[in-house]
XYZ file of C-alpha atoms in Angstrom:
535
model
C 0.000 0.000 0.000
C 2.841 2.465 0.670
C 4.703 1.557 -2.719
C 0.805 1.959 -4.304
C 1.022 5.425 -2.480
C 4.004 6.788 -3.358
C 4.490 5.371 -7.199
C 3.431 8.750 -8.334
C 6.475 10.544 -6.469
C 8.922 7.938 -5.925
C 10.981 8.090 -2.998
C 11.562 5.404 -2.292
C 13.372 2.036 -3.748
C 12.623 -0.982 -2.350
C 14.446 -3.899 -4.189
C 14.356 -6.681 -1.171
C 15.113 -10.180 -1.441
C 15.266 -10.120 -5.572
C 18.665 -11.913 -6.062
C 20.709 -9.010 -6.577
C 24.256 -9.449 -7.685
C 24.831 -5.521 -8.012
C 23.469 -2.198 -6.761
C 21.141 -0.803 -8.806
C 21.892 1.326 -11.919
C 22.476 5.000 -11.475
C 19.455 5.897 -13.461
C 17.177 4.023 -10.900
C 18.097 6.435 -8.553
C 16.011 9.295 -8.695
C 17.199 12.927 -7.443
C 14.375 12.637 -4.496
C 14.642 9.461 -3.192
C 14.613 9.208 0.570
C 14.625 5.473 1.610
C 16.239 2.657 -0.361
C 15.905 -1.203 1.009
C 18.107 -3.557 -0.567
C 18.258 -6.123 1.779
C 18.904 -9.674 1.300
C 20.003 -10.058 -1.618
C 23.947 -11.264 -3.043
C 25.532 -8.253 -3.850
C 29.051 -8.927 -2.558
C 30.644 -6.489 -4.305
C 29.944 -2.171 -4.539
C 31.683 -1.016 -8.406
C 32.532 2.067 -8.571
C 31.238 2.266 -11.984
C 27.821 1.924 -10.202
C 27.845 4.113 -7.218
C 24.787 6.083 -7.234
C 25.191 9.712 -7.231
C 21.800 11.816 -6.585
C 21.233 10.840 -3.099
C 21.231 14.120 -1.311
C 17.957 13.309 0.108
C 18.228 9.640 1.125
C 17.768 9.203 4.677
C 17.812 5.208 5.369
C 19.828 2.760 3.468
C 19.038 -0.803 4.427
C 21.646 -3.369 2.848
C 21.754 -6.143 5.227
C 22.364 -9.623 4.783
C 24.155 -9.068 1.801
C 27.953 -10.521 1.152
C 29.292 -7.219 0.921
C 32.886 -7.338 1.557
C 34.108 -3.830 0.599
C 32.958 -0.444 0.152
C 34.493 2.483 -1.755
C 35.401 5.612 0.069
C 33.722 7.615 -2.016
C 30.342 5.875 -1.400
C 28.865 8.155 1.144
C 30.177 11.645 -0.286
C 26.664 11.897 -1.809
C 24.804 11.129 1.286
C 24.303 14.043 3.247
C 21.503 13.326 4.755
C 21.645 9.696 5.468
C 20.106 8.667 9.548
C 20.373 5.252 9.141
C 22.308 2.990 7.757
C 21.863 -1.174 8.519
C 25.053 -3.159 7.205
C 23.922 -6.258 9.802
C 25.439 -9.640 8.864
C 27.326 -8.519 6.178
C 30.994 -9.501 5.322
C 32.548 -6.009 5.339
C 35.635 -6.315 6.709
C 36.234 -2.449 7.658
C 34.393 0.659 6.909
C 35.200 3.553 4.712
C 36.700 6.875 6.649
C 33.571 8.719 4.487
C 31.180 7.571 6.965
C 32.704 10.033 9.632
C 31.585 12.592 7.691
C 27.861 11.505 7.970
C 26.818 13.978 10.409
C 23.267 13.650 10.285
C 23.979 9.969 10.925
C 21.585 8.712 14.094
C 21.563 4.826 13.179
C 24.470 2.856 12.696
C 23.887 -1.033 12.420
C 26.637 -3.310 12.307
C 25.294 -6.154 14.230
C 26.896 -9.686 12.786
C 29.610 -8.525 10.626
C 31.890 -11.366 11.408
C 34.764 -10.034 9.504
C 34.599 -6.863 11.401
C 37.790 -5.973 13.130
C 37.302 -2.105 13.567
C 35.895 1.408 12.846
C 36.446 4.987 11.812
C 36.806 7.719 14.152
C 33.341 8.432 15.178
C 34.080 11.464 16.467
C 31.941 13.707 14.323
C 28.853 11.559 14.253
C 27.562 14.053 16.674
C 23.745 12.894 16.012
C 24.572 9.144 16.631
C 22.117 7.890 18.813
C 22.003 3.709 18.562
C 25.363 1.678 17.947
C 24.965 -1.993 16.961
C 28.385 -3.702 17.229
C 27.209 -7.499 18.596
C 28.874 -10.297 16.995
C 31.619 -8.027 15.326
C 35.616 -8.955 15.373
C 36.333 -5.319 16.884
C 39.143 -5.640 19.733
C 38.811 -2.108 20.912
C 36.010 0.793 21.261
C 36.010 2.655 18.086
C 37.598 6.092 18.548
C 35.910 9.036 19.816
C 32.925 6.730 20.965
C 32.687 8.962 24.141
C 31.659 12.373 21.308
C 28.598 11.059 20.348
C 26.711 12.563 23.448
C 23.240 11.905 22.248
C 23.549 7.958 22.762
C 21.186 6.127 23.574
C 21.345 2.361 22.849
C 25.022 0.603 22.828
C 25.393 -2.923 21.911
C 29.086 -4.246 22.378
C 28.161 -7.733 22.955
C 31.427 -8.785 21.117
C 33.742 -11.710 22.332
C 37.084 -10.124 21.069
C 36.674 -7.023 22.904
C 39.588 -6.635 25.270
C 38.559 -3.803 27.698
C 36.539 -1.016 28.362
C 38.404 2.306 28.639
C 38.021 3.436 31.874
C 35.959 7.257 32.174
C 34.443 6.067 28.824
C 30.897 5.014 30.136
C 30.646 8.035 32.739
C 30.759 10.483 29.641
C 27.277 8.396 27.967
C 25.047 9.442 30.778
C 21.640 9.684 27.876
C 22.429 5.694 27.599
C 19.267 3.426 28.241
C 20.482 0.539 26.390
C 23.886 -0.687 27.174
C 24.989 -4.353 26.522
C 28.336 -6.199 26.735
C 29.083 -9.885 26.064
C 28.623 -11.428 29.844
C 30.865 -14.919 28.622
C 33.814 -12.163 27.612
C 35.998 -12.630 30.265
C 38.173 -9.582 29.787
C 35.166 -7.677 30.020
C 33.941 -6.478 33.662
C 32.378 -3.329 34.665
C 32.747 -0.615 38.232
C 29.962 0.172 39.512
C 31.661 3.714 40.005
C 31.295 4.058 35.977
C 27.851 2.685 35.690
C 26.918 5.098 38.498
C 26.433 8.064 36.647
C 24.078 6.098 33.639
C 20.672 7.333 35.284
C 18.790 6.466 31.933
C 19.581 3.208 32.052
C 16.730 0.385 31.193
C 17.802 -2.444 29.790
C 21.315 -3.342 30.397
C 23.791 -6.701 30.261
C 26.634 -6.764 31.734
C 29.885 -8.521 33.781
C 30.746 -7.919 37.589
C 33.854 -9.696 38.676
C 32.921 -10.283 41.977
C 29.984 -9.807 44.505
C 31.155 -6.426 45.932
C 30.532 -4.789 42.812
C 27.795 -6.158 41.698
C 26.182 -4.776 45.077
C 27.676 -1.220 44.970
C 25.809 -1.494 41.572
C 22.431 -2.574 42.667
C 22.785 -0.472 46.056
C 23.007 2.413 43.862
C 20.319 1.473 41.345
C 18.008 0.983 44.826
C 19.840 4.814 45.952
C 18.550 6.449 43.043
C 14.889 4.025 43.030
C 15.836 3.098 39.439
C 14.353 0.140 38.176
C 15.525 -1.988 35.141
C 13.181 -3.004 32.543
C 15.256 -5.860 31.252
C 18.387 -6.923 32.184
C 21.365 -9.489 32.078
C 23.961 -9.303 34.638
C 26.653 -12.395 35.642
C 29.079 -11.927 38.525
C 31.924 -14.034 37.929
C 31.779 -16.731 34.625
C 28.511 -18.975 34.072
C 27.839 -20.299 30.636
C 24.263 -21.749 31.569
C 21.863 -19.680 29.108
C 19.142 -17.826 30.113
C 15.943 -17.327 29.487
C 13.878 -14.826 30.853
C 13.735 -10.650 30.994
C 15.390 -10.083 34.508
C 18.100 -12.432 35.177
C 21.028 -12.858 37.676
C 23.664 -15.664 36.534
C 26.805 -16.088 39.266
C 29.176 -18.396 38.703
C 32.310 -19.679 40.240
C 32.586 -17.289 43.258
C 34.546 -18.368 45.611
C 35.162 -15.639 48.457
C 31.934 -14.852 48.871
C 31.674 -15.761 52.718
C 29.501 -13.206 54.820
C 28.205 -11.041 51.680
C 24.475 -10.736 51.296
C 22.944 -11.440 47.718
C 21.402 -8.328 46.749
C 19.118 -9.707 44.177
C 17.850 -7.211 41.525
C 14.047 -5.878 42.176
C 11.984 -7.681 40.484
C 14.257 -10.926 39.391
C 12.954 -13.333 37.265
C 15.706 -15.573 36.765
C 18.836 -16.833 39.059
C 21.435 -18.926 37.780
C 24.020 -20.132 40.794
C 26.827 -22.331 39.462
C 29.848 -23.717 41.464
C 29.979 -21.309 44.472
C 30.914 -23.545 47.211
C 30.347 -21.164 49.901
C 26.450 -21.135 49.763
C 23.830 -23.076 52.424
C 20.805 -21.379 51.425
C 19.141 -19.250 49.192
C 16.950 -16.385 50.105
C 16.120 -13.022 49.947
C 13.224 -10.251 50.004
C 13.930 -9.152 46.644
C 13.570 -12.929 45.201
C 9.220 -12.368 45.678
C 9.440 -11.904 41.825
C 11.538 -15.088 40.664
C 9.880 -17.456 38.589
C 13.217 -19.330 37.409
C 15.684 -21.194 39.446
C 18.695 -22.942 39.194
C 21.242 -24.009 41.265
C 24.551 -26.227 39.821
C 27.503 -27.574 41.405
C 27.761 -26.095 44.778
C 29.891 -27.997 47.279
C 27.948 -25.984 50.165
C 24.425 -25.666 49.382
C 22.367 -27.875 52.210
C 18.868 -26.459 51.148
C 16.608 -24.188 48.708
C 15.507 -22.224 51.689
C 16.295 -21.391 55.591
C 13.258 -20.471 57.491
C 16.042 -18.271 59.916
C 16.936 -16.406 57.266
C 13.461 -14.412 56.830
C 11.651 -15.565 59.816
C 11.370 -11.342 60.559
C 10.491 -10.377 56.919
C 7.219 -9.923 55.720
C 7.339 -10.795 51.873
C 7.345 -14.502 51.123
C 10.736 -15.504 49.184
C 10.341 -17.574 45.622
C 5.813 -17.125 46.237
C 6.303 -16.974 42.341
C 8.457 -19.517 41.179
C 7.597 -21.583 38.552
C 10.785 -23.845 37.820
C 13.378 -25.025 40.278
C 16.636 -26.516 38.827
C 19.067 -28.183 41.463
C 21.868 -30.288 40.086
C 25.177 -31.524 41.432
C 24.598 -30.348 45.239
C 26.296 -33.529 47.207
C 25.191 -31.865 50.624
C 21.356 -30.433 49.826
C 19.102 -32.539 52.001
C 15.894 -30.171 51.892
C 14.323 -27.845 50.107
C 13.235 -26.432 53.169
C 15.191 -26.089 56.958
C 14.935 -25.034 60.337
C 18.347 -23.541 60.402
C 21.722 -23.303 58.238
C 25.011 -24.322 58.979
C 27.080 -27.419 58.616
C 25.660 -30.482 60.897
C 23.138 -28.583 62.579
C 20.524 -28.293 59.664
C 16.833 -29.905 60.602
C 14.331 -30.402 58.879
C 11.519 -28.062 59.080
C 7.588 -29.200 59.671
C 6.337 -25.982 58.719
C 6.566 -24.178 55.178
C 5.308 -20.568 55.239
C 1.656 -20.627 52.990
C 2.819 -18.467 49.888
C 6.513 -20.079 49.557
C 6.906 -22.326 46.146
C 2.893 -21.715 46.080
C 3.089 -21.163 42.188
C 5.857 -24.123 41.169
C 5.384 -26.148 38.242
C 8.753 -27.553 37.669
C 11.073 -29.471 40.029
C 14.349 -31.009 38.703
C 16.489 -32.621 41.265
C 19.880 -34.227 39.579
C 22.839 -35.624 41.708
C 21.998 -34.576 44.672
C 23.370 -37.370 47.101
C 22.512 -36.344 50.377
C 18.782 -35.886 49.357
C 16.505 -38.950 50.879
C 12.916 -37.566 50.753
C 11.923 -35.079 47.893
C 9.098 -33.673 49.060
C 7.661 -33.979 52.664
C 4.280 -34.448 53.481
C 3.807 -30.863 55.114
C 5.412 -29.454 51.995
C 2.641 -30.681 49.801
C 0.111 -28.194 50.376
C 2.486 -25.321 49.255
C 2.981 -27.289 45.632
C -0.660 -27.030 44.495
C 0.846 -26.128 41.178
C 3.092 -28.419 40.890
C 3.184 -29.797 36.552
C 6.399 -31.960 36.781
C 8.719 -33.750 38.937
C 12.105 -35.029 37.464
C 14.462 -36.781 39.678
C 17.713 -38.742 38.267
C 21.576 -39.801 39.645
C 20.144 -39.190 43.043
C 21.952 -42.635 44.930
C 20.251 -42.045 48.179
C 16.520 -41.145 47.528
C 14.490 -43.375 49.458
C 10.774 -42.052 48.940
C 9.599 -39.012 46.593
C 6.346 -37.893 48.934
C 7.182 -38.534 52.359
C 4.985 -39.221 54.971
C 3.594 -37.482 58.168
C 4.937 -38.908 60.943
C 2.952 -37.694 63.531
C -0.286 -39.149 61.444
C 1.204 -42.559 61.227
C 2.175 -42.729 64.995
C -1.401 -41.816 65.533
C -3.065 -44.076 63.891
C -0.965 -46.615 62.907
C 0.933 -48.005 59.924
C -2.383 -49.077 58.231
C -4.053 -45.662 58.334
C -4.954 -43.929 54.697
C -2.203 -41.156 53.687
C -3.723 -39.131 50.819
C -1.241 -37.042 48.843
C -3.136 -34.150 47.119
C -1.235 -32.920 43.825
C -3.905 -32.190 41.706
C -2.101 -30.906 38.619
C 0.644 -33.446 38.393
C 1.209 -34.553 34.749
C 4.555 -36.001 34.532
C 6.689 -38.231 37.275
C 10.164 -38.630 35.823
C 12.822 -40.957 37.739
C 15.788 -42.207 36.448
C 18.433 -44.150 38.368
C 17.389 -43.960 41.757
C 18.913 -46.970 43.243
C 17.525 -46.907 46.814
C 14.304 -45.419 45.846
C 11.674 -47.756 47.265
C 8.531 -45.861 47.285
C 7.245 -43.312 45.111
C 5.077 -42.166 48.561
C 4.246 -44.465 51.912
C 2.819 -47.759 51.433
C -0.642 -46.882 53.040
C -0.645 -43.701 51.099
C -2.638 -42.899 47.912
C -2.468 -40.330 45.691
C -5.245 -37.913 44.532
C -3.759 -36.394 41.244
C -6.615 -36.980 38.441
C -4.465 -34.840 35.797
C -1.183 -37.194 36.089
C -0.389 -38.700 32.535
C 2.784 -40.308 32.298
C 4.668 -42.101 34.708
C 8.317 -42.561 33.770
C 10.949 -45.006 35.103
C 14.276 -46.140 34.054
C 17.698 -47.131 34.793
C 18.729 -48.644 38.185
C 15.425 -48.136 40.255
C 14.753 -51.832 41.095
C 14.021 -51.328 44.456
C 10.616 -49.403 43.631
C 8.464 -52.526 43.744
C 4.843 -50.572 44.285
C 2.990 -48.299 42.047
C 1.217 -46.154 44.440
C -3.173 -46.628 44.558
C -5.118 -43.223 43.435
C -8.486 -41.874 44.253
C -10.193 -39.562 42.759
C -10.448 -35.561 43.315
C -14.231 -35.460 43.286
C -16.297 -38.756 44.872
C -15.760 -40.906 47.650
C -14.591 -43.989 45.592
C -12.372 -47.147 46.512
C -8.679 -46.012 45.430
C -7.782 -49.757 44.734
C -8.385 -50.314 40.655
C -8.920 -46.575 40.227
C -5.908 -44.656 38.022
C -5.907 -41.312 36.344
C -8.001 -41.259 33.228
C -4.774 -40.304 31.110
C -1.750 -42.046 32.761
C 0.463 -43.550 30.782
C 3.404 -46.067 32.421
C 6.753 -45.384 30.911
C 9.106 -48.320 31.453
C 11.449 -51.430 30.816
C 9.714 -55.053 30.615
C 11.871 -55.887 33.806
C 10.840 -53.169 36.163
C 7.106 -53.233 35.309
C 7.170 -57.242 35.718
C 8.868 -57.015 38.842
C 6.090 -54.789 40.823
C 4.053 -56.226 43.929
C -0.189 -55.993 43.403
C -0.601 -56.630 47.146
C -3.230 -54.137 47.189
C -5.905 -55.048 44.961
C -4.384 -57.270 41.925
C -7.319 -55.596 39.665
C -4.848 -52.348 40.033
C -2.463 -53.904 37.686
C -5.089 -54.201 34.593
C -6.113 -51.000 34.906
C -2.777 -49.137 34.394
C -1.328 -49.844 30.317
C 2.225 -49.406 29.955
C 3.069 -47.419 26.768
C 6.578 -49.653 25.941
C 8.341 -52.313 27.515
C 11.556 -52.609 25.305
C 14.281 -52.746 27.577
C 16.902 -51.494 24.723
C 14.745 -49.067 24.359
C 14.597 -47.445 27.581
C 18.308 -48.314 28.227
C 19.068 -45.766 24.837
C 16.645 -43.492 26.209
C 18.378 -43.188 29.671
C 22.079 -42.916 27.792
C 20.423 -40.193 25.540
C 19.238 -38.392 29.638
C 22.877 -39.223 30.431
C 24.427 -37.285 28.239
C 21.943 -34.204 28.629
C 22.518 -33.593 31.941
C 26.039 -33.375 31.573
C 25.249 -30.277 28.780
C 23.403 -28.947 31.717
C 19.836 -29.182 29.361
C 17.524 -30.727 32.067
C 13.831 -31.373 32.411
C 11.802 -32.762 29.759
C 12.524 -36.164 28.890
């Protein structure tokens, strides 16, 4: 409709996606044209013999993802108008010293150009106002990057880049988009030279250790400055991320006696071998949804009632996924107290905390015995998926009340309300011997697949269910959609003590034992890539 609009006066030339080996003839380019598009295309090469030269109006040239590998100096001597210029994913290899002249310039988009290794003085772009480096070769910050006052959005997210000069970032203080590459180790910002960026909303970024990253977010909480989206990493973590507001640490070692001053509003925390940590909390976590916790010596449980017994706000009330892997010491999600040896468990969860979970992955964790205690279960009326695997010393996944069975005896009726339970993943469980207490039953109508491989040959008993709604006999009674997911072996190996009828009424989907054994290599190998859940 715009090209119908404006073929009487054409300004504009849009030749996108047409297989173009060359730029278009001088002739096609008309004295008042103001926006040309020739992306995507296979010009790899800019002739002189076919530079265009009545483009004194032309404000946006758009030649991305084109194999352009050189330009002519002379190119952009007839551009004096030109705002913004996109030469994303391109194969350029530098840039001609005519596009410091462009001084209308406001757009510059470079983003991709693998064969990028640096940049004109940009000095005289006074009207710059976005910079898109990301994925270039550049080792250093193009000259005269501090001039440019007017900027606005920064993308260096570039893996060669060897440092930041220092007094550069203070001088940007109209930035609200500022990103680095967070994996770039040589890359790590002061929070004295972030200070002054009071602009800022969305930002990614490197902090080498804890005491930085909390003079940052002390002085983002100073001057009640909130980011809309951000990506921060103290230390190195390579697990990827997924959400708007995330926090990744990783490999902090000497972080003894320093709080965690989470980011308002967190979404997302990634904690990866810092031995030092025995629980996880904080007021600011209210907002998390995603959680993840990998190779921490320390770590003896999710959450330490001590540690906000005297707040108000109820910590992870909005998480949605919980991730622990490789924790040899966590026992519970949930204690008393913290500390080496003195850790007990707790029989009493505050109402609101893990109220909204959907997603529990427990992997490797060897001290772990019970998953989830009875008293926990009301809090995880959310609760989608469980996925436990490599865990050598899980005995039971639902445990039971103890004070209920002393009451009443080993033969009284447990009922273990998960209502929204759809998938029960365990894989190699050794000692496992009960998925919950042998007089318990569980009430989850929406559970569809049941899932068991590798060594879990002690689980002899598929637990009874009844239903949410009704006062039926559990015994012969299963989900409406459950599916058993197993090896011949295991499933011919289970006890029907209860009511034998049970047995007929649950259909296992395969029982190929090379099967499953391929399957639970396949799991193997995932969790060592860290890419968990699923299955």
């Amino acid at each position: 409709m715009a090209l119908s609009i404006t073929r009487m006066n054409p300004r504009y030339m849009i030749q996108a996606g047409l297989q173009l080996e060359e730029l278009p003839k001088d002739e096609q380019w008309s004295s008042d044209i103001v926006k040309v598009s020739l992306m995507r295309n296979s010009i790899s090469e800019i002739s002189i013999d076919v530079l265009p030269t009545k483009c004194q109006l032309l404000t946006t040239l758009l030649v991305q993802e084109n194999p352009i590998k050189k330009i002519p100096n002379s190119f952009f001597t007839n551009m004096p108008c030109l705002s913004v210029l996109n030469l994303s994913f391109t194969a350029i290899e530098s840039l001609p010293n005519s596009i410091s002249e462009l001084k209308n310039l406001t757009t510059l988009l470079l983003c991709g150009c693998e064969e990028l290794r640096d940049l004109p003085c940009l000095s005289m772009l006074q009207e710059l106002k976005k910079l898109d480096l990301s994925g270039t070769k550049i080792e250093e910050v193009p000259e005269g990057m501090d001039m440019p006052i007017k900027l606005r959005y920064i993308d260096l997210r570039v893996r060669t880049l060897k440092e930041i000069p220092a007094g550069l970032l203070p001088k940007l203080v109209h930035l609200q988009h500022l990103s680095f590459d967070v994996n770039n180790v040589k890359i790590s910002l002061k929070a004295e030279e972030m200070e002054p960026l009071k602009k800022l909303e969305c930002f990614t970024g490197r902090f080498e250790d804890i005491n930085e990253f909390n003079k940052f977010i002390s002085s983002m909480q100073q001057h009640k400055k909130n980011l809309i989206k951000y990506d921060l990493q103290v230390g190195s973590s390579f697990i990827p991320a997924t959400r708007d507001k995330i926090l990744k640490i990783g490999g902090v070692h000497d972080w003894e006696g320093e709080l965690i001053m989470h980011p308002i509003e967190i979404q997302e925390l990634n904690i990866f071998e810092c031995d030092y940590l025995r629980s996880l909390v904080d007021e600011n976590s209210i907002n998390l949804r995603d959680c993840g916790i990998w190779e921490c010596e320390g770590i003896e449980c999710v959450v330490s009632l001590s540690s906000f017994a005297c707040s108000s706000s109820h910590p992870f009330q909005s998480l949605e996924v919980l991730v622990l892997c490789d924790l040899p010491k966590l026992s519970a999600l949930i204690m008393k107290d913290e500390g080496t040896g003195s850790a007990t468990t707790s029989t009493l969860a505050p109402s609101a905390t893990f109220s909204h979970l959907k997603k529990i992955v427990i992997i490797k964790c060897s001290s772990m015995k019970t998953l989830l205690p009875h008293w926990l279960l009301p809090n995880l009326q959310n609760l989608e998926e469980i996925s436990v695997s490599h865990c050598d010393e899980v005995v039971e996944i639902l445990g039971a009340p103890t004070s209920e069975v002393e009451e009443n005896g080993s033969d009284a009726l447990i009922k273990f309300h998960l209502p929204k339970l759809r998938k029960l993943e365990l894989w190699r469980l050794p000692n496992l011997s009960s998925i919950c207490s042998k007089s318990g039953v569980m009430v989850c109508d929406s559970l569809q697949l049941i899932q068991v491989a590798g060594d879990c040959y002690k689980l002899k008993r598929i637990p009874p269910f009844v239903p949410l709604v009704g006062n039926g006999q559990p015994f012969a009674y299963a989900p409406p959609s459950l599916t058993i997911f197993s090896s011949t072996e295991w499933w011919e190996s289970l006890e029907w003590d209860d009511d034998p009828n049970f047995k007929s009424v649950l259909q296992p989907l395969w029982k190929d034992e090379r099967y499953i054994f391929d399957v639970a290599e396949e799991k193997d190998k995932s969790v060592g890539g860290k890419e968990v859940g699923g299955g």
